[in-house]
Amino acid sequence: MLSPQKNLEAYYLEARRDLLEVASMLDRYDRSVEKEGQRAEDESRLNSLLEAMSFLSDKDCPKSNRTEQLLVHFAKVS
Amino acid sequence: MQIIQPHYHAIARTAQDYERMAMSGVVAVCEPAFWAGFDRRYPETFIDYFAQISEFEPTRAAEFGIRHYCWVAVNPKEAENKELTDEVLRQMPEFLQKPTCLGVGETGLHKSTKNEIESLQAHVEIAMKHDQLVLIHTPHLSDKAHGTKTVLEVLAGMDVNPDRIWIDHVEEQTIESVLDAGYWAGMTLYPVTKCSPRRSVDILEKYSTERLLVNSSADWGPSDPFTLQESIVEFRRRGHSLQEAVEIYHNNPCRFLGQNPKWDIKPITISEE
């Protein structure tokens, strides 16, 4: 396993890219709402993503199982 | 669909790229001079490099029916070596006369040092003196916003025609200032460190596309020339017409590059019968 510092060095840029993709997806949704003048009939997927990000923003995760938690969380949305 | 790859570092790629690009509709590539991954020590090394991209590389591309054009410059990283830069700049005008050389590039900034800024000014002055187009590199990642601002400040202090200057590697935090100042803006699509195909289409949908260029800048690092085609597929997937795609991925490069008479590929219109 890589050291804590090496982990950040190895994966930071890819994680940054992935977060930018999420941000741009949310911006894209907002622009479509603005253009159409209405929100999606079913926003459960949007809400699921936003809730998922609240999990991730917590620096402490005693069991280091964020991925597992997210998979369980996403399973609630069809 | 006919596609132009406006920023592509062919010498770092294999012929398989050319073959696959030709199969996907690429009709022309443009190769700016760039950093080789290490700092070159001799002006003569640059001169050989300029000869490679202005004389040899067009023959390699022609094997696959692709037109190859180039730009010449000392890239921002090596511009830190002032003595080398001055000597290369002295010899550079010879290459501006080559039949496939479109202008001066990629000059620009990396860390926005004093030497880099002086080199950028010198490159732009040579370009204006020889009536050349200019391609300007902006820094990556955390240096991008500051570097782009500095590029715009440098240009604002010079006698330049914004129509003939393309500022490359813009992203969401820099595009407005570039377009507002009247320059052409290029989006470079990288797998990790620059703009992505989806984000490029977001930008195309958000801003006027008149002065936007999209490229892959594929080089020796983690990069992929087909991020350009990914952008096209994403653009079409969102319901934009074939002609709208042609305007961005073929005709816009023709409009900018066509300001140099050596570029003879014309904008095209898709007709329906």
Short mmCIF file of C-alpha atoms in Angstrom, two decimals:
data_model
loop_
_atom_site.label_atom_id
_atom_site.label_comp_id
_atom_site.label_asym_id
_atom_site.label_seq_id
_atom_site.Cartn_x
_atom_site.Cartn_y
_atom_site.Cartn_z
CA MET A 1 0.00 0.00 0.00
CA LEU A 2 1.17 3.53 -0.75
CA SER A 3 2.00 5.93 2.08
CA PRO A 4 -0.63 8.58 2.98
CA GLN A 5 1.36 11.25 1.13
CA LYS A 6 1.91 9.03 -1.92
CA ASN A 7 -1.80 8.24 -1.99
CA LEU A 8 -2.66 11.91 -2.27
CA GLU A 9 0.02 12.46 -4.88
CA ALA A 10 -1.15 9.49 -6.93
CA TYR A 11 -4.89 10.09 -6.91
CA TYR A 12 -5.54 13.77 -6.24
CA LEU A 13 -5.70 14.89 -9.86
CA GLU A 14 -8.02 12.08 -10.90
CA ALA A 15 -10.32 12.81 -7.95
CA ARG A 16 -10.22 16.51 -8.84
CA ARG A 17 -11.24 15.65 -12.41
CA ASP A 18 -14.10 13.46 -11.18
CA LEU A 19 -15.40 16.17 -8.85
CA LEU A 20 -15.28 18.68 -11.70
CA GLU A 21 -17.38 16.29 -13.77
CA VAL A 22 -19.94 16.12 -10.94
CA ALA A 23 -19.95 19.91 -10.61
CA SER A 24 -20.44 20.34 -14.35
CA MET A 25 -23.27 17.78 -14.32
CA LEU A 26 -25.05 19.79 -11.62
CA ASP A 27 -24.45 23.06 -13.52
CA ARG A 28 -25.84 21.37 -16.65
CA TYR A 29 -28.96 20.37 -14.75
CA ASP A 30 -29.43 23.91 -13.45
CA ARG A 31 -29.09 25.37 -16.93
CA SER A 32 -31.65 22.93 -18.31
CA VAL A 33 -34.05 23.89 -15.50
CA GLU A 34 -33.54 27.55 -16.32
CA LYS A 35 -34.12 26.90 -20.02
CA GLU A 36 -37.21 24.71 -19.54
CA GLY A 37 -38.62 26.81 -16.72
CA GLN A 38 -39.26 23.78 -14.55
CA ARG A 39 -37.42 21.17 -12.53
CA ALA A 40 -37.44 17.42 -13.29
CA GLU A 41 -40.62 15.63 -12.23
CA ASP A 42 -38.53 13.17 -10.25
CA GLU A 43 -35.45 14.65 -8.57
CA SER A 44 -34.62 11.60 -6.51
CA ARG A 45 -31.39 11.00 -8.44
CA LEU A 46 -30.29 14.59 -7.96
CA ASN A 47 -31.07 14.44 -4.25
CA SER A 48 -29.26 11.12 -3.97
CA LEU A 49 -26.11 12.65 -5.45
CA LEU A 50 -26.27 15.67 -3.17
CA GLU A 51 -26.74 13.45 -0.12
CA ALA A 52 -23.82 11.30 -1.25
CA MET A 53 -21.59 14.34 -1.30
CA SER A 54 -22.49 15.15 2.28
CA PHE A 55 -21.07 11.72 3.23
CA LEU A 56 -17.86 12.56 1.42
CA SER A 57 -17.39 15.95 3.00
CA ASP A 58 -16.89 14.35 6.42
CA LYS A 59 -13.13 13.97 6.90
CA ASP A 60 -13.51 11.27 9.54
CA CYS A 61 -14.74 7.84 8.55
CA PRO A 62 -13.66 5.39 11.30
CA LYS A 63 -14.25 2.27 9.21
CA SER A 64 -12.83 3.73 5.97
CA ASN A 65 -15.88 2.40 4.17
CA ARG A 66 -17.18 5.44 2.30
CA THR A 67 -17.48 3.45 -0.89
CA GLU A 68 -19.59 0.79 0.75
CA GLN A 69 -21.78 3.47 2.35
CA LEU A 70 -22.31 5.15 -0.99
CA LEU A 71 -23.23 1.90 -2.71
CA VAL A 72 -25.83 1.21 -0.03
CA HIS A 73 -27.04 4.80 -0.36
CA PHE A 74 -27.29 4.67 -4.17
CA ALA A 75 -29.19 1.38 -3.99
CA LYS A 76 -32.14 3.33 -2.57
CA VAL A 77 -32.61 5.05 -5.93
CA SER A 78 -33.92 3.05 -8.86
CA MET B 1 -17.89 14.38 -40.56
CA GLN B 2 -14.78 16.37 -41.49
CA ILE B 3 -12.77 17.39 -38.45
CA ILE B 4 -9.77 19.65 -37.90
CA GLN B 5 -7.46 18.97 -34.98
CA PRO B 6 -6.12 22.48 -34.31
CA HIS B 7 -3.54 21.56 -31.64
CA TYR B 8 -1.73 18.23 -31.86
CA HIS B 9 1.88 17.26 -31.12
CA ALA B 10 2.44 14.74 -33.87
CA ILE B 11 6.11 14.05 -33.29
CA ALA B 12 5.21 12.56 -29.90
CA ARG B 13 2.69 10.19 -31.44
CA THR B 14 2.78 7.09 -33.64
CA ALA B 15 1.51 6.72 -37.19
CA GLN B 16 -1.37 4.72 -35.75
CA ASP B 17 -2.79 8.02 -34.49
CA TYR B 18 -2.77 9.40 -38.02
CA GLU B 19 -4.40 6.27 -39.38
CA ARG B 20 -7.18 6.31 -36.79
CA MET B 21 -7.68 10.05 -37.05
CA ALA B 22 -8.02 9.71 -40.83
CA MET B 23 -10.58 6.94 -40.34
CA SER B 24 -12.55 9.19 -37.99
CA GLY B 25 -12.70 12.13 -40.39
CA VAL B 26 -9.71 14.27 -39.43
CA VAL B 27 -8.53 16.15 -42.51
CA ALA B 28 -5.87 18.40 -40.97
CA VAL B 29 -3.76 18.74 -37.84
CA CYS B 30 -1.77 21.72 -36.56
CA GLU B 31 1.38 21.17 -34.55
CA PRO B 32 2.62 23.99 -32.32
CA ALA B 33 6.20 23.83 -31.09
CA PHE B 34 6.27 22.69 -27.48
CA TRP B 35 8.31 21.36 -24.59
CA ALA B 36 9.96 17.98 -25.20
CA GLY B 37 9.75 16.85 -21.58
CA PHE B 38 13.26 18.08 -20.88
CA ASP B 39 14.97 21.44 -21.33
CA ARG B 40 16.93 21.61 -24.58
CA ARG B 41 20.39 23.11 -24.24
CA TYR B 42 21.17 24.35 -27.74
CA PRO B 43 19.43 26.66 -30.21
CA GLU B 44 20.43 24.21 -32.93
CA THR B 45 18.21 21.58 -31.31
CA PHE B 46 15.24 23.93 -31.80
CA ILE B 47 16.22 24.59 -35.38
CA ASP B 48 16.24 20.85 -36.12
CA TYR B 49 12.92 20.54 -34.31
CA PHE B 50 11.40 23.33 -36.39
CA ALA B 51 12.67 21.60 -39.52
CA GLN B 52 11.11 18.34 -38.35
CA ILE B 53 7.65 19.87 -37.86
CA SER B 54 7.75 22.09 -40.94
CA GLU B 55 9.38 19.70 -43.42
CA PHE B 56 9.25 16.07 -42.33
CA GLU B 57 6.02 15.78 -40.36
CA PRO B 58 3.79 16.92 -43.28
CA THR B 59 5.09 13.94 -45.27
CA ARG B 60 4.20 11.53 -42.46
CA ALA B 61 0.67 12.94 -42.20
CA ALA B 62 0.23 12.91 -45.97
CA GLU B 63 0.63 9.12 -45.95
CA PHE B 64 -2.83 9.08 -44.38
CA GLY B 65 -4.37 11.90 -46.39
CA ILE B 66 -4.07 14.36 -43.52
CA ARG B 67 -2.78 17.89 -44.01
CA HIS B 68 -0.15 18.89 -41.46
CA TYR B 69 0.59 22.48 -40.45
CA CYS B 70 2.90 23.82 -37.74
CA TRP B 71 3.69 26.79 -35.52
CA VAL B 72 7.13 27.78 -34.22
CA ALA B 73 8.18 29.20 -30.86
CA VAL B 74 10.21 28.65 -27.73
CA ASN B 75 7.71 27.24 -25.27
CA PRO B 76 7.25 28.98 -21.90
CA LYS B 77 9.17 26.40 -19.87
CA GLU B 78 12.35 26.75 -21.90
CA ALA B 79 11.86 30.51 -22.20
CA GLU B 80 13.41 30.66 -18.74
CA ASN B 81 16.72 30.23 -20.60
CA LYS B 82 17.01 33.76 -21.96
CA GLU B 83 20.18 33.27 -23.98
CA LEU B 84 18.75 30.25 -25.76
CA THR B 85 15.43 32.00 -26.37
CA ASP B 86 17.08 35.08 -27.89
CA GLU B 87 19.11 32.97 -30.31
CA VAL B 88 16.14 30.84 -31.38
CA LEU B 89 14.02 33.97 -31.87
CA ARG B 90 16.77 35.41 -34.07
CA GLN B 91 16.56 32.41 -36.38
CA MET B 92 12.81 31.83 -36.17
CA PRO B 93 11.64 34.15 -38.99
CA GLU B 94 13.20 31.78 -41.52
CA PHE B 95 10.67 29.14 -40.48
CA LEU B 96 7.73 31.54 -40.62
CA GLN B 97 8.29 31.47 -44.39
CA LYS B 98 7.80 27.69 -44.63
CA PRO B 99 4.73 26.77 -46.71
CA THR B 100 2.98 24.96 -43.83
CA CYS B 101 3.94 27.27 -40.95
CA LEU B 102 0.88 29.15 -39.69
CA GLY B 103 2.44 31.46 -37.13
CA VAL B 104 4.13 31.90 -33.77
CA GLY B 105 3.21 29.38 -31.06
CA GLU B 106 2.89 28.04 -28.61
CA THR B 107 4.36 30.90 -26.69
CA GLY B 108 2.75 31.94 -23.40
CA LEU B 109 3.30 31.45 -19.70
CA HIS B 110 4.02 28.52 -17.40
CA LYS B 111 4.96 30.02 -14.02
CA SER B 112 4.57 33.63 -15.15
CA THR B 113 8.19 34.53 -14.40
CA LYS B 114 9.91 37.70 -15.60
CA ASN B 115 11.81 35.78 -18.28
CA GLU B 116 8.64 34.05 -19.48
CA ILE B 117 6.84 37.38 -19.75
CA GLU B 118 9.72 38.93 -21.70
CA SER B 119 9.76 35.92 -24.01
CA LEU B 120 6.00 36.17 -24.58
CA GLN B 121 6.38 39.85 -25.46
CA ALA B 122 9.25 39.10 -27.83
CA HIS B 123 7.30 36.34 -29.55
CA VAL B 124 4.25 38.54 -30.03
CA GLU B 125 6.41 41.37 -31.36
CA ILE B 126 7.98 39.06 -33.94
CA ALA B 127 4.54 37.77 -34.92
CA MET B 128 3.19 41.29 -35.40
CA LYS B 129 6.29 42.37 -37.32
CA HIS B 130 5.92 39.43 -39.72
CA ASP B 131 2.11 39.62 -39.87
CA GLN B 132 1.70 36.20 -38.25
CA LEU B 133 -1.02 34.52 -36.21
CA VAL B 134 -0.22 33.83 -32.53
CA LEU B 135 -1.04 30.78 -30.40
CA ILE B 136 -0.67 31.37 -26.67
CA HIS B 137 -0.38 28.64 -24.04
CA THR B 138 -1.89 29.33 -20.62
CA PRO B 139 -0.65 27.55 -17.48
CA HIS B 140 -2.15 24.42 -15.99
CA LEU B 141 -4.06 23.75 -12.79
CA SER B 142 -3.43 26.16 -9.91
CA ASP B 143 -1.39 28.59 -12.07
CA LYS B 144 -4.08 28.93 -14.74
CA ALA B 145 -6.17 31.87 -13.52
CA HIS B 146 -3.19 34.02 -12.58
CA GLY B 147 -1.28 33.09 -15.75
CA THR B 148 -4.20 33.83 -18.02
CA LYS B 149 -4.76 37.19 -16.35
CA THR B 150 -1.08 37.99 -16.83
CA VAL B 151 -1.21 36.99 -20.51
CA LEU B 152 -4.15 39.34 -21.03
CA GLU B 153 -2.32 42.16 -19.22
CA VAL B 154 0.78 41.64 -21.37
CA LEU B 155 -1.26 41.69 -24.57
CA ALA B 156 -3.22 44.74 -23.44
CA GLY B 157 0.05 46.63 -23.28
CA MET B 158 0.99 45.74 -26.86
CA ASP B 159 -0.22 46.80 -30.28
CA VAL B 160 -1.99 43.58 -31.31
CA ASN B 161 -5.05 42.56 -33.29
CA PRO B 162 -7.10 40.20 -31.06
CA ASP B 163 -8.67 38.61 -34.16
CA ARG B 164 -5.30 37.03 -34.91
CA ILE B 165 -4.54 35.69 -31.43
CA TRP B 166 -5.71 32.35 -30.04
CA ILE B 167 -5.39 31.88 -26.28
CA ASP B 168 -5.42 28.17 -25.54
CA HIS B 169 -6.30 25.82 -22.68
CA VAL B 170 -9.14 27.98 -21.35
CA GLU B 171 -11.47 26.51 -18.75
CA GLU B 172 -14.56 27.72 -16.95
CA GLN B 173 -12.63 30.17 -14.74
CA THR B 174 -10.75 31.85 -17.61
CA ILE B 175 -12.90 31.73 -20.75
CA GLU B 176 -14.95 34.86 -20.13
CA SER B 177 -11.98 37.16 -19.72
CA VAL B 178 -10.40 35.82 -22.93
CA LEU B 179 -13.56 36.19 -25.01
CA ASP B 180 -14.44 39.56 -23.49
CA ALA B 181 -11.05 40.88 -24.59
CA GLY B 182 -11.83 39.81 -28.17
CA TYR B 183 -9.40 36.91 -28.55
CA TRP B 184 -10.08 33.43 -29.87
CA ALA B 185 -10.28 30.86 -27.07
CA GLY B 186 -9.22 27.22 -27.30
CA MET B 187 -10.37 24.38 -25.09
CA THR B 188 -7.89 21.55 -24.68
CA LEU B 189 -9.34 18.18 -23.76
CA TYR B 190 -7.18 15.97 -21.57
CA PRO B 191 -8.05 12.78 -19.73
CA VAL B 192 -7.19 14.29 -16.33
CA THR B 193 -5.57 17.70 -16.08
CA LYS B 194 -7.40 20.03 -18.46
CA CYS B 195 -10.94 20.38 -19.78
CA SER B 196 -13.01 17.26 -20.44
CA PRO B 197 -15.15 16.45 -23.50
CA ARG B 198 -18.40 16.92 -21.57
CA ARG B 199 -17.28 20.16 -19.98
CA SER B 200 -16.22 21.44 -23.41
CA VAL B 201 -19.76 20.93 -24.67
CA ASP B 202 -21.13 22.69 -21.60
CA ILE B 203 -18.93 25.65 -22.50
CA LEU B 204 -20.04 25.50 -26.14
CA GLU B 205 -23.64 25.61 -24.98
CA LYS B 206 -23.06 28.44 -22.55
CA TYR B 207 -21.02 30.88 -24.65
CA SER B 208 -21.19 32.24 -28.16
CA THR B 209 -19.25 29.75 -30.28
CA GLU B 210 -17.97 32.27 -32.82
CA ARG B 211 -14.44 32.38 -31.41
CA LEU B 212 -14.14 28.96 -29.81
CA LEU B 213 -11.76 26.19 -30.85
CA VAL B 214 -11.63 22.65 -29.47
CA ASN B 215 -8.49 20.50 -29.52
CA SER B 216 -6.88 17.53 -27.86
CA SER B 217 -3.29 18.79 -27.74
CA ALA B 218 -2.25 15.14 -27.72
CA ASP B 219 1.44 14.87 -26.80
CA TRP B 220 3.91 12.54 -25.05
CA GLY B 221 2.08 12.69 -21.70
CA PRO B 222 -1.26 11.24 -20.63
CA SER B 223 -3.37 12.51 -23.51
CA ASP B 224 -5.62 11.20 -26.26
CA PRO B 225 -6.31 12.75 -29.67
CA PHE B 226 -9.76 11.19 -29.64
CA THR B 227 -10.98 13.33 -26.77
CA LEU B 228 -11.84 15.68 -29.64
CA GLN B 229 -14.14 13.09 -31.19
CA GLU B 230 -15.59 12.39 -27.73
CA SER B 231 -16.53 16.05 -27.57
CA ILE B 232 -18.18 15.82 -30.99
CA VAL B 233 -20.18 12.74 -30.00
CA GLU B 234 -21.29 14.45 -26.78
CA PHE B 235 -22.24 17.58 -28.74
CA ARG B 236 -24.36 15.56 -31.16
CA ARG B 237 -25.84 13.45 -28.34
CA ARG B 238 -27.28 16.62 -26.85
CA GLY B 239 -29.25 17.22 -30.04
CA HIS B 240 -27.06 19.72 -31.85
CA SER B 241 -27.16 19.40 -35.62
CA LEU B 242 -24.41 18.08 -37.86
CA GLN B 243 -23.97 21.55 -39.37
CA GLU B 244 -23.60 23.06 -35.90
CA ALA B 245 -20.89 20.48 -35.18
CA VAL B 246 -19.17 21.23 -38.47
CA GLU B 247 -19.18 24.93 -37.63
CA ILE B 248 -17.30 24.31 -34.38
CA TYR B 249 -15.02 21.38 -35.15
CA HIS B 250 -14.16 22.21 -38.76
CA ASN B 251 -15.23 25.68 -39.80
CA ASN B 252 -14.07 27.66 -36.77
CA PRO B 253 -10.48 26.42 -37.20
CA CYS B 254 -10.77 27.32 -40.89
CA ARG B 255 -11.95 30.83 -39.99
CA PHE B 256 -9.14 31.49 -37.55
CA LEU B 257 -6.33 29.73 -39.36
CA GLY B 258 -7.58 30.93 -42.75
CA GLN B 259 -6.36 34.40 -41.79
CA ASN B 260 -3.03 33.01 -42.91
CA PRO B 261 -3.26 32.51 -46.69
CA LYS B 262 -1.22 29.29 -46.42
CA TRP B 263 -4.31 27.65 -44.87
CA ASP B 264 -6.47 26.79 -47.88
CA ILE B 265 -9.10 24.53 -46.30
CA LYS B 266 -12.43 26.33 -46.55
CA PRO B 267 -15.48 26.23 -44.26
CA ILE B 268 -18.04 23.72 -45.48
CA THR B 269 -21.82 23.48 -45.46
CA ILE B 270 -23.68 20.19 -45.21
CA SER B 271 -26.37 20.14 -47.88
CA GLU B 272 -29.61 18.20 -47.55
CA GLU B 273 -31.39 16.70 -50.56
#
